[in-house]
Amino acid sequence: MLKRYLPIINWLSVYNRHALASDMVAAIIVTIMLIPQSLAYAMLAGLPPEVGLYASILPLLTYTLFGTSRTLSVGPVAVISLMTAAAVGNLALEGSSEYLVAAIALAFISGMMLVVMGLLKLGILANFLSHPVISGFITASGLLIAASQLQHLLGISASGHNLLDILQAVAANIQNTNLLTLAIGGSAVWFLFWSRKGFAPLLTRCGLSPHVAALVSKTGPVLAVISSILVVWAADLAQQGVHIVGSIPAGLPAFTLPHFDSEHWQQLLVSALFISLVGFVESVSVAQTLAAKRRQRIEPNQELIGLGAANIGSALAGGFPVTGGFSRSVVNFDAGAQTPAAGAFTALGIALAALFLTPLLFFLPQATLAATIIVAVLSLIDLGAIKRTWQYSRSDFSAMLVTILLTLTQGVEMGIIAGVSLSLLLFLHRTSTPHSAVVGLVPGTEHFRNIDRHQVITLPHLVTLRMDESLYFANARHLEDRIYALIVQQPSVKHLILMCPAVNLIDASALESLEAINHRLEDSGVMFHLSEMKGPVMDRLQKSHFLEQLSGQVFLSQFEAWQALQTAPGAQHQAPS
Amino acid sequence: MLKRYLPIINWLSVYNRHALASDMVAAIIVTIMLIPQSLAYAMLAGLPPEVGLYASILPLLTYTLFGTSRTLSVGPVAVISLMTAAAVGNLALEGSSEYLVAAIALAFISGMMLVVMGLLKLGILANFLSHPVISGFITASGLLIAASQLQHLLGISASGHNLLDILQAVAANIQNTNLLTLAIGGSAVWFLFWSRKGFAPLLTRCGLSPHVAALVSKTGPVLAVISSILVVWAADLAQQGVHIVGSIPAGLPAFTLPHFDSEHWQQLLVSALFISLVGFVESVSVAQTLAAKRRQRIEPNQELIGLGAANIGSALAGGFPVTGGFSRSVVNFDAGAQTPAAGAFTALGIALAALFLTPLLFFLPQATLAATIIVAVLSLIDLGAIKRTWQYSRSDFSAMLVTILLTLTQGVEMGIIAGVSLSLLLFLHRTSTPHSAVVGLVPGTEHFRNIDRHQVITLPHLVTLRMDESLYFANARHLEDRIYALIVQQPSVKHLILMCPAVNLIDASALESLEAINHRLEDSGVMFHLSEMKGPVMDRLQKSHFLEQLSGQVFLSQFEAWQALQTAPGAQHQAPS
């Protein structure tokens, strides 16, 4: 029981020097990655930079206690920061103290929701976010985020609530572009893109092993930060209109209880739910991918508790919503992290940074942070997924497209709501008009196949319909229509067999329909039979009175039904059609 | 094309003297039933009695042109009248001219919606109303309607928006009961209940044939009306506090265009949608039952157009929403109606009543109409359905219970919304955690069965999982969890076969999951195979790159897979487990 809710017990008891060494190496590399990311994502969320650091200490420690993934790196991530900005921006003005209070409350509410969902084993709720919807949402968010950073890259003021607003604001103010800012931001973007592809090969040529070179190349963002700080400081560019981060308070975050305001909290509930679900889905999918590579397992409902604890931790330290990040977790894994202790060591690294490094960040240009964000989020935009979905399924594609368009034009929450609703409607639509086939006997076998596709034997007094879907309220009437149409078309029919090998469920509505079909066929002088019913479905039918009322029989196999009914009065073989 | 949208062409060309005679007999009986019902349902909807007559003339004529059921009797019905009162009561005060205007607008909007749904072939939307939800809703509406009529039966004033409010108001005013009113109402209720069971046998004993006796017994409500009018007139009871219908304007309804008010119409949209769907579901189900008895067919999408035309007709004649009524349609059928012409003749009968009978209705006590309503709706309350649903399926029962409770306490619209939402969530929940089984070979056969239920042969290096559900976003992650757990439990496994005889669909989310499973199994050194995939599902998979990436093979049958993989290196038979 304790092991279930405190997974740390499982690995701490077997922790050894080898794991310690591996975890520490991974922690150093992740810390170097996380410092600029935490500052940048705080800026993206509309918060002071130190809040990003605060959200990268306590959450990592609490996740270490409660999380089940060995390699997940928890902390601020781009999409959740965008969602935070959207949610909090509705309630307070960016830069105001109410804004920070609302962001902290959001992290707290989201954390509580995740913990409650975990305790109630509601991880299943995340299944409502279908893959096309999540993928479309992430792509659209990436576009929105990249667009929102253009103002920092250009040194102008241009924000908005949707893509069009942002681009219009940029176009209207582009003549105010600060060329020095653009030069710094542009070179940072170029360097960061280059460092992803070209840094590692360069380091290999300098004699590093490919593995070490790949890890060292992850320091690209930190190098960009250091060099741009040096340039701004040396050339005194802050005086020439280059926006800098400025003074960041040094020290560890103070322990704060979130300020309770029932009206504000109610307004944040829906946003907190979406942030929780999106964060959970993203986090679990990367955790699962990494766990499978080492034949480890994660426990989704305990992950909810782990991520919930991380968000509550973030709130108590004055931070904003966090989750498991994709790129940092992959780096953590590749750097050899063995246990969640790597996360605890990363927290230690960020704590040291908060204590001692903040004065050095005074001259950090905002354009460099914007460049970090842009390069990070452009990798979220997955046009390949859009194309693959288009090729695979038009209905999945339409859910994806609606999500993308509504996220870009109406905001993140409308995008998700519309995408989820449309996926559900499309699924219901698909199952409400299921595939079905009239089947006949394949000569010389006991197999029955679609009369439209195969040469089969049929009998004039007997028709068999195979339904390829569970029978439930959304398709119950379709079934009735299909059967009545069949009977009207073939007045010679005296026996109708419903063949059910693919029927996994018959709900109360479908049962009523079967009863209605039975009565109506009886009124028309047709006997109604069932064949190849599954065990659990039969068990349930036996709880109703349907089987007593059934005018015909229930046959275990379709061939048995055929044999029993072919000798019925008036039966005559027809040549294969 | 014309025949499709004007079904009257199909039957009018073969109309003959025999059908004419049958239709006229049926029309006379239905007219006698409909006169008191139309007055009573107008009162239930909070409208003047003549509006009930107006809603029983033009709608029947338009349905005759556009409807596909030969025997459906269109007009005011109890549940739709209750829903009208709830919707219009939000906008205007009962008795005001705005109230009537809103009721007319509601009929018009609902009619337009039905026609549009019919043209777009959206009859499928009605499938969202599952049987337990509709059944629970009708039962709860019946209770609400019966309670709302208590005030007329007692001669007091006691109305409310939910069951508790109504019963409290009745309890608070019961000391004002008018005993004469109660005597009239009580005897009417007694007589109407008796006439359902005891009238026909009495007539048979008087020498009528059983069929004629059954039809004549339907005149019970009209006899109650006539005798209570005579009593009130003779004893001058109106002077002693018995509420009477009073003067009803004589004559046919004037042609009126509904008054357009965009704000009011927007507020009526949701109510109109619910009224349309509930009316359609009820009407189609009775029409289908009756059509099947004569091996006729109805066309649901054309029925939408027919009912839409009826409601537009009602609005143009100053009436309120109508639909096909259950009891009147059954009487129409039993009385021998052959074609929709019976409806046209009924409209003629009601028109004659509106022209000449209204002065005779002056002394009709409201208590008699209330008794008519109560006796009619108590037959809607179906406690047996509640019990059957409880026995058959707990999840269907919970949807039903929520619908009943919310309809009684929060009103008709909240009841439907909650019931529909819960049914959808429960269906998604059921399909999101589908049944699956690890299977092995039944010795001496080519069949594979659940290893937990049957004596089967398994191999240590091979595991086969059979999924009993379509794979889609709500269960894609469940599939992943199931497979990873299997692999972690059995480290000796080198081949995993997913057996898919019951998989009718693989959506884009499930495809991503299959790809992820394939990659992760490969990372763990396990080959991933598929067997017994259905044709349409395979066709779709071939549009993706999944089959190229698949580490294993796709086998037509599970036995083929077993034969191919049992000889893989390291394979050893295990005794049946």
Short mmCIF file of N, CA and C in Angstrom, two decimals, chain A residues 124 126-132 281 285 288-289 292-293 295 297 300 388-389 391-393 396 423-425 427-433 468-470 472-474 477 480-481 484-485 487-488 490-491 493 502 504-509 511-512 520 523-524 526 534 540-541 543-544, chain B residues 124 126-132 281 285 288-289 292-293 295 297 300 388-389 391-393 396 423-425 427-433 468-470 472-474 477 480-481 484-485 487-488 490-491 493 502 504-509 511-512 520 523-524 526 534 540-541 543-544:
data_model
loop_
_atom_site.label_atom_id
_atom_site.label_comp_id
_atom_site.label_asym_id
_atom_site.label_seq_id
_atom_site.Cartn_x
_atom_site.Cartn_y
_atom_site.Cartn_z
N ILE A 124 -8.26 7.53 -16.80
CA ILE A 124 -9.01 7.21 -18.00
C ILE A 124 -9.61 8.45 -18.67
N ALA A 126 -8.19 11.10 -19.39
CA ALA A 126 -7.27 11.63 -20.38
C ALA A 126 -7.49 10.99 -21.74
N ASN A 127 -8.15 9.81 -21.75
CA ASN A 127 -8.40 9.14 -23.02
C ASN A 127 -9.32 9.95 -23.93
N PHE A 128 -10.06 10.88 -23.34
CA PHE A 128 -10.96 11.69 -24.16
C PHE A 128 -10.17 12.58 -25.12
N LEU A 129 -8.91 12.85 -24.78
CA LEU A 129 -8.09 13.63 -25.69
C LEU A 129 -7.50 12.68 -26.72
N SER A 130 -8.15 12.58 -27.86
CA SER A 130 -7.67 11.65 -28.87
C SER A 130 -6.36 12.15 -29.45
N HIS A 131 -5.65 11.25 -30.10
CA HIS A 131 -4.33 11.64 -30.61
C HIS A 131 -4.39 12.77 -31.63
N PRO A 132 -5.31 12.74 -32.60
CA PRO A 132 -5.36 13.87 -33.55
C PRO A 132 -5.65 15.19 -32.84
N VAL A 281 -1.45 13.96 -20.25
CA VAL A 281 -1.32 13.19 -21.49
C VAL A 281 0.09 13.30 -22.05
N SER A 285 2.80 10.16 -21.99
CA SER A 285 3.23 9.55 -23.24
C SER A 285 4.75 9.51 -23.33
N GLN A 288 5.99 6.84 -20.81
CA GLN A 288 5.78 5.47 -21.29
C GLN A 288 6.80 5.08 -22.35
N THR A 289 7.06 6.02 -23.26
CA THR A 289 8.04 5.73 -24.30
C THR A 289 9.40 5.39 -23.68
N ALA A 292 9.42 2.02 -21.63
CA ALA A 292 9.40 0.80 -22.44
C ALA A 292 10.79 0.46 -22.97
N LYS A 293 11.60 1.49 -23.20
CA LYS A 293 12.93 1.20 -23.74
C LYS A 293 13.76 0.37 -22.77
N ARG A 295 12.20 -1.75 -20.56
CA ARG A 295 11.24 -2.73 -20.03
C ARG A 295 10.80 -2.37 -18.61
N ARG A 297 7.93 -0.10 -16.19
CA ARG A 297 6.52 0.28 -16.33
C ARG A 297 6.26 1.55 -15.55
N PRO A 300 -0.13 4.76 -14.60
CA PRO A 300 -0.76 6.05 -14.94
C PRO A 300 -1.49 6.73 -13.78
N ARG A 388 -0.19 12.60 -42.37
CA ARG A 388 -0.48 11.18 -42.12
C ARG A 388 -1.94 10.97 -41.74
N THR A 389 -2.44 11.89 -40.89
CA THR A 389 -3.84 11.74 -40.46
C THR A 389 -4.79 11.92 -41.62
N GLN A 391 -4.19 11.20 -44.70
CA GLN A 391 -4.16 9.99 -45.53
C GLN A 391 -4.90 8.83 -44.87
N TYR A 392 -4.80 8.75 -43.53
CA TYR A 392 -5.33 7.57 -42.85
C TYR A 392 -6.84 7.64 -42.68
N SER A 393 -7.34 8.80 -42.26
CA SER A 393 -8.77 8.85 -41.94
C SER A 393 -9.27 10.28 -42.01
N ASP A 396 -10.75 11.50 -38.54
CA ASP A 396 -9.72 11.92 -37.59
C ASP A 396 -9.12 13.26 -38.02
N SER A 423 -14.46 14.77 -31.89
CA SER A 423 -14.02 13.36 -31.93
C SER A 423 -15.09 12.46 -31.38
N LEU A 424 -15.71 12.88 -30.27
CA LEU A 424 -16.75 12.03 -29.68
C LEU A 424 -17.92 11.87 -30.64
N LEU A 425 -18.35 12.98 -31.23
CA LEU A 425 -19.47 12.91 -32.16
C LEU A 425 -19.13 12.01 -33.35
N PHE A 427 -16.95 9.58 -33.46
CA PHE A 427 -16.91 8.17 -33.06
C PHE A 427 -18.32 7.62 -32.95
N LEU A 428 -19.19 8.40 -32.30
CA LEU A 428 -20.57 7.94 -32.15
C LEU A 428 -21.21 7.78 -33.52
N HIS A 429 -20.92 8.71 -34.42
CA HIS A 429 -21.48 8.60 -35.76
C HIS A 429 -21.01 7.32 -36.44
N ARG A 430 -19.68 7.04 -36.30
CA ARG A 430 -19.14 5.84 -36.94
C ARG A 430 -19.79 4.58 -36.40
N THR A 431 -19.96 4.53 -35.07
CA THR A 431 -20.54 3.30 -34.52
C THR A 431 -22.05 3.28 -34.68
N SER A 432 -22.65 4.44 -35.03
CA SER A 432 -24.10 4.45 -35.14
C SER A 432 -24.57 3.98 -36.51
N THR A 433 -23.69 3.95 -37.48
CA THR A 433 -24.04 3.37 -38.78
C THR A 433 -23.02 2.29 -39.11
N ASP A 468 -21.41 -5.93 -37.69
CA ASP A 468 -20.00 -5.79 -37.32
C ASP A 468 -19.78 -4.69 -36.30
N GLU A 469 -20.58 -4.67 -35.25
CA GLU A 469 -20.42 -3.61 -34.23
C GLU A 469 -21.20 -4.03 -32.99
N SER A 470 -20.78 -3.53 -31.83
CA SER A 470 -21.60 -3.70 -30.65
C SER A 470 -22.93 -3.01 -30.87
N TYR A 472 -25.81 -0.80 -29.46
CA TYR A 472 -26.10 0.11 -28.34
C TYR A 472 -26.98 1.23 -28.86
N PHE A 473 -27.32 2.15 -27.96
CA PHE A 473 -28.39 3.09 -28.29
C PHE A 473 -28.19 3.84 -29.60
N ALA A 474 -26.95 4.16 -29.93
CA ALA A 474 -26.74 4.97 -31.13
C ALA A 474 -26.98 4.19 -32.42
N ARG A 477 -31.53 1.79 -33.59
CA ARG A 477 -32.56 2.07 -34.59
C ARG A 477 -32.06 1.73 -36.00
N GLU A 480 -32.77 -1.83 -36.48
CA GLU A 480 -34.18 -2.05 -36.80
C GLU A 480 -34.46 -1.71 -38.27
N ASP A 481 -34.00 -0.54 -38.70
CA ASP A 481 -34.25 -0.13 -40.10
C ASP A 481 -33.70 -1.17 -41.07
N TYR A 484 -35.91 -4.36 -41.03
CA TYR A 484 -37.23 -4.18 -41.64
C TYR A 484 -37.09 -4.04 -43.16
N ALA A 485 -36.05 -3.34 -43.61
CA ALA A 485 -35.84 -3.17 -45.05
C ALA A 485 -35.60 -4.52 -45.70
N ILE A 487 -36.65 -7.45 -44.74
CA ILE A 487 -37.87 -8.26 -44.75
C ILE A 487 -38.84 -7.76 -45.82
N VAL A 488 -38.91 -6.44 -45.96
CA VAL A 488 -39.81 -5.88 -46.97
C VAL A 488 -39.33 -6.27 -48.37
N GLN A 490 -37.66 -8.97 -49.27
CA GLN A 490 -37.73 -10.40 -49.55
C GLN A 490 -38.95 -11.01 -48.88
N PRO A 491 -40.10 -10.91 -49.53
CA PRO A 491 -41.34 -11.37 -48.88
C PRO A 491 -41.36 -12.88 -48.66
N VAL A 493 -39.16 -14.63 -47.20
CA VAL A 493 -38.35 -15.01 -46.04
C VAL A 493 -39.24 -15.41 -44.86
N ALA A 502 -19.17 -10.14 -33.84
CA ALA A 502 -18.47 -8.89 -33.51
C ALA A 502 -19.27 -8.03 -32.55
N ASN A 504 -19.93 -7.00 -29.07
CA ASN A 504 -19.28 -7.11 -27.77
C ASN A 504 -20.17 -6.62 -26.64
N LEU A 505 -21.28 -5.99 -26.99
CA LEU A 505 -22.14 -5.39 -25.97
C LEU A 505 -23.54 -5.24 -26.57
N ILE A 506 -24.56 -5.50 -25.77
CA ILE A 506 -25.94 -5.16 -26.15
C ILE A 506 -26.50 -4.37 -24.99
N ASP A 507 -26.73 -3.09 -25.16
CA ASP A 507 -27.22 -2.29 -24.03
C ASP A 507 -28.75 -2.33 -23.97
N ALA A 508 -29.31 -1.63 -22.99
CA ALA A 508 -30.76 -1.73 -22.78
C ALA A 508 -31.54 -1.21 -23.99
N SER A 509 -31.02 -0.19 -24.68
CA SER A 509 -31.71 0.32 -25.86
C SER A 509 -31.72 -0.72 -26.97
N LEU A 511 -31.43 -3.87 -26.57
CA LEU A 511 -32.30 -4.96 -26.13
C LEU A 511 -33.75 -4.64 -26.49
N GLU A 512 -34.16 -3.39 -26.23
CA GLU A 512 -35.53 -2.99 -26.59
C GLU A 512 -35.73 -3.14 -28.09
N ARG A 520 -42.14 -7.53 -34.10
CA ARG A 520 -42.60 -7.10 -35.42
C ARG A 520 -42.41 -8.20 -36.45
N ASP A 523 -45.15 -10.55 -36.02
CA ASP A 523 -46.36 -10.02 -36.65
C ASP A 523 -46.34 -10.24 -38.15
N SER A 524 -45.14 -10.25 -38.75
CA SER A 524 -45.03 -10.44 -40.20
C SER A 524 -44.84 -11.91 -40.55
N VAL A 526 -42.32 -13.96 -39.52
CA VAL A 526 -40.92 -14.33 -39.70
C VAL A 526 -40.35 -14.72 -38.33
N LYS A 534 -21.55 -13.92 -28.19
CA LYS A 534 -20.44 -14.12 -27.24
C LYS A 534 -20.93 -14.45 -25.84
N ARG A 540 -25.61 -11.67 -20.06
CA ARG A 540 -26.44 -10.51 -19.77
C ARG A 540 -27.86 -10.69 -20.31
N LEU A 541 -27.97 -11.23 -21.53
CA LEU A 541 -29.30 -11.44 -22.12
C LEU A 541 -30.14 -12.36 -21.24
N LYS A 543 -30.36 -12.34 -18.20
CA LYS A 543 -30.98 -11.58 -17.10
C LYS A 543 -32.29 -10.92 -17.54
N SER A 544 -32.55 -10.87 -18.84
CA SER A 544 -33.77 -10.24 -19.33
C SER A 544 -34.77 -11.31 -19.73
N ILE B 124 -30.55 10.52 -37.59
CA ILE B 124 -29.59 9.81 -36.75
C ILE B 124 -29.38 10.52 -35.40
N ALA B 126 -31.48 11.57 -33.42
CA ALA B 126 -32.41 11.07 -32.41
C ALA B 126 -31.83 9.86 -31.68
N ASN B 127 -30.83 9.21 -32.30
CA ASN B 127 -30.23 8.05 -31.66
C ASN B 127 -29.53 8.40 -30.35
N PHE B 128 -29.20 9.69 -30.18
CA PHE B 128 -28.53 10.08 -28.95
C PHE B 128 -29.44 9.91 -27.74
N LEU B 129 -30.75 9.89 -27.99
CA LEU B 129 -31.69 9.66 -26.90
C LEU B 129 -31.82 8.16 -26.70
N SER B 130 -31.05 7.61 -25.80
CA SER B 130 -31.08 6.17 -25.60
C SER B 130 -32.42 5.76 -24.98
N HIS B 131 -32.75 4.49 -25.06
CA HIS B 131 -34.04 4.05 -24.57
C HIS B 131 -34.23 4.30 -23.09
N PRO B 132 -33.25 4.00 -22.22
CA PRO B 132 -33.46 4.28 -20.79
C PRO B 132 -33.68 5.77 -20.53
N VAL B 281 -38.64 10.98 -31.74
CA VAL B 281 -38.36 9.63 -31.23
C VAL B 281 -39.67 8.92 -30.88
N SER B 285 -41.21 5.78 -33.10
CA SER B 285 -41.27 4.45 -32.53
C SER B 285 -42.68 3.88 -32.64
N GLN B 288 -43.26 3.01 -36.36
CA GLN B 288 -42.57 1.79 -36.78
C GLN B 288 -43.30 0.55 -36.27
N THR B 289 -43.74 0.61 -35.03
CA THR B 289 -44.45 -0.54 -34.47
C THR B 289 -45.68 -0.86 -35.31
N ALA B 292 -44.84 -2.14 -38.96
CA ALA B 292 -44.34 -3.51 -39.04
C ALA B 292 -45.48 -4.52 -38.98
N LYS B 293 -46.55 -4.16 -38.25
CA LYS B 293 -47.65 -5.12 -38.15
C LYS B 293 -48.27 -5.41 -39.51
N ARG B 295 -46.37 -5.15 -42.38
CA ARG B 295 -45.21 -5.24 -43.29
C ARG B 295 -45.09 -3.99 -44.16
N ARG B 297 -43.39 0.06 -44.40
CA ARG B 297 -42.17 0.70 -43.91
C ARG B 297 -42.42 2.19 -43.72
N PRO B 300 -37.55 7.18 -41.86
CA PRO B 300 -37.34 8.12 -40.75
C PRO B 300 -37.00 9.55 -41.19
N ARG B 388 -36.90 -3.58 -15.10
CA ARG B 388 -36.20 -4.38 -16.11
C ARG B 388 -34.81 -3.82 -16.37
N THR B 389 -34.72 -2.48 -16.47
CA THR B 389 -33.42 -1.89 -16.75
C THR B 389 -32.45 -2.15 -15.60
N GLN B 391 -32.42 -4.71 -13.65
CA GLN B 391 -31.97 -6.10 -13.71
C GLN B 391 -30.98 -6.32 -14.85
N TYR B 392 -31.21 -5.62 -15.97
CA TYR B 392 -30.41 -5.91 -17.15
C TYR B 392 -29.03 -5.26 -17.08
N SER B 393 -28.97 -4.00 -16.67
CA SER B 393 -27.67 -3.32 -16.75
C SER B 393 -27.65 -2.14 -15.78
N ASP B 396 -27.05 1.30 -17.65
CA ASP B 396 -28.25 1.85 -18.28
C ASP B 396 -29.21 2.36 -17.20
N SER B 423 -25.35 8.87 -20.58
CA SER B 423 -25.31 7.67 -21.44
C SER B 423 -24.07 7.67 -22.31
N LEU B 424 -23.75 8.84 -22.86
CA LEU B 424 -22.57 8.91 -23.73
C LEU B 424 -21.31 8.58 -22.93
N LEU B 425 -21.19 9.19 -21.75
CA LEU B 425 -20.00 8.95 -20.94
C LEU B 425 -19.90 7.46 -20.56
N PHE B 427 -21.17 4.91 -22.17
CA PHE B 427 -20.80 4.11 -23.33
C PHE B 427 -19.30 4.22 -23.60
N LEU B 428 -18.79 5.45 -23.54
CA LEU B 428 -17.37 5.64 -23.79
C LEU B 428 -16.56 4.91 -22.72
N HIS B 429 -17.05 4.97 -21.48
CA HIS B 429 -16.33 4.28 -20.41
C HIS B 429 -16.30 2.77 -20.68
N ARG B 430 -17.47 2.23 -21.10
CA ARG B 430 -17.52 0.79 -21.36
C ARG B 430 -16.56 0.40 -22.47
N THR B 431 -16.53 1.20 -23.55
CA THR B 431 -15.65 0.82 -24.66
C THR B 431 -14.21 1.20 -24.37
N SER B 432 -13.97 2.02 -23.34
CA SER B 432 -12.59 2.45 -23.08
C SER B 432 -11.85 1.44 -22.23
N THR B 433 -12.55 0.53 -21.58
CA THR B 433 -11.89 -0.55 -20.85
C THR B 433 -12.48 -1.86 -21.34
N ASP B 468 -11.49 -7.59 -27.57
CA ASP B 468 -12.91 -7.73 -27.93
C ASP B 468 -13.58 -6.37 -28.10
N GLU B 469 -12.97 -5.48 -28.84
CA GLU B 469 -13.56 -4.15 -29.04
C GLU B 469 -12.83 -3.46 -30.19
N SER B 470 -13.51 -2.53 -30.84
CA SER B 470 -12.82 -1.68 -31.80
C SER B 470 -11.76 -0.88 -31.06
N TYR B 472 -9.93 2.52 -30.56
CA TYR B 472 -10.07 3.94 -30.85
C TYR B 472 -9.56 4.74 -29.68
N PHE B 473 -9.64 6.06 -29.80
CA PHE B 473 -8.88 6.89 -28.85
C PHE B 473 -9.16 6.59 -27.39
N ALA B 474 -10.42 6.24 -27.08
CA ALA B 474 -10.74 6.05 -25.66
C ALA B 474 -10.13 4.78 -25.08
N ARG B 477 -4.91 3.80 -25.09
CA ARG B 477 -3.92 3.73 -24.01
C ARG B 477 -4.13 2.49 -23.15
N GLU B 480 -2.27 -0.21 -24.82
CA GLU B 480 -0.83 -0.11 -24.54
C GLU B 480 -0.51 -0.65 -23.14
N ASP B 481 -1.26 -0.18 -22.14
CA ASP B 481 -1.02 -0.63 -20.76
C ASP B 481 -1.10 -2.16 -20.66
N TYR B 484 2.01 -3.77 -22.36
CA TYR B 484 3.26 -3.59 -21.62
C TYR B 484 3.25 -4.43 -20.35
N ALA B 485 2.09 -4.51 -19.68
CA ALA B 485 2.00 -5.31 -18.46
C ALA B 485 2.28 -6.78 -18.77
N ILE B 487 4.11 -8.02 -21.18
CA ILE B 487 5.52 -8.22 -21.52
C ILE B 487 6.39 -8.18 -20.26
N VAL B 488 6.06 -7.27 -19.35
CA VAL B 488 6.84 -7.17 -18.11
C VAL B 488 6.65 -8.44 -17.28
N GLN B 490 6.04 -11.48 -18.37
CA GLN B 490 6.59 -12.69 -18.99
C GLN B 490 7.86 -12.34 -19.76
N PRO B 491 8.99 -12.29 -19.05
CA PRO B 491 10.23 -11.85 -19.71
C PRO B 491 10.71 -12.81 -20.79
N VAL B 493 9.02 -13.95 -23.23
CA VAL B 493 8.26 -13.79 -24.47
C VAL B 493 9.09 -13.10 -25.56
N ALA B 502 -12.67 -9.10 -33.38
CA ALA B 502 -13.77 -8.21 -32.97
C ALA B 502 -13.40 -6.74 -33.14
N ASN B 504 -13.49 -3.70 -35.21
CA ASN B 504 -14.21 -3.22 -36.39
C ASN B 504 -13.68 -1.89 -36.89
N LEU B 505 -12.78 -1.28 -36.13
CA LEU B 505 -12.28 0.05 -36.47
C LEU B 505 -10.95 0.25 -35.76
N ILE B 506 -9.99 0.86 -36.45
CA ILE B 506 -8.77 1.32 -35.79
C ILE B 506 -8.64 2.78 -36.17
N ASP B 507 -8.81 3.69 -35.24
CA ASP B 507 -8.73 5.11 -35.60
C ASP B 507 -7.28 5.61 -35.50
N ALA B 508 -7.07 6.88 -35.79
CA ALA B 508 -5.70 7.40 -35.86
C ALA B 508 -5.00 7.30 -34.50
N SER B 509 -5.74 7.48 -33.40
CA SER B 509 -5.12 7.37 -32.08
C SER B 509 -4.66 5.95 -31.82
N LEU B 511 -3.97 3.78 -34.07
CA LEU B 511 -2.85 3.52 -34.98
C LEU B 511 -1.54 4.00 -34.35
N GLU B 512 -1.57 5.22 -33.76
CA GLU B 512 -0.38 5.73 -33.06
C GLU B 512 0.02 4.78 -31.94
N ARG B 520 8.14 0.03 -29.07
CA ARG B 520 8.58 -0.30 -27.71
C ARG B 520 8.84 -1.79 -27.55
N ASP B 523 12.14 -2.36 -29.01
CA ASP B 523 13.17 -1.96 -28.05
C ASP B 523 13.39 -3.03 -26.99
N SER B 524 12.32 -3.77 -26.65
CA SER B 524 12.45 -4.82 -25.64
C SER B 524 12.76 -6.17 -26.26
N VAL B 526 10.96 -7.86 -28.61
CA VAL B 526 9.78 -8.69 -28.85
C VAL B 526 9.21 -8.33 -30.22
N LYS B 534 -9.85 -7.74 -39.89
CA LYS B 534 -10.94 -7.68 -40.85
C LYS B 534 -10.55 -6.93 -42.13
N ARG B 540 -7.66 0.05 -44.55
CA ARG B 540 -7.28 1.35 -43.99
C ARG B 540 -5.83 1.35 -43.51
N LEU B 541 -5.41 0.25 -42.86
CA LEU B 541 -4.03 0.18 -42.36
C LEU B 541 -3.05 0.30 -43.53
N LYS B 543 -3.18 2.20 -45.91
CA LYS B 543 -2.97 3.61 -46.26
C LYS B 543 -1.91 4.26 -45.38
N SER B 544 -1.51 3.60 -44.29
CA SER B 544 -0.51 4.17 -43.37
C SER B 544 0.82 3.46 -43.59
#
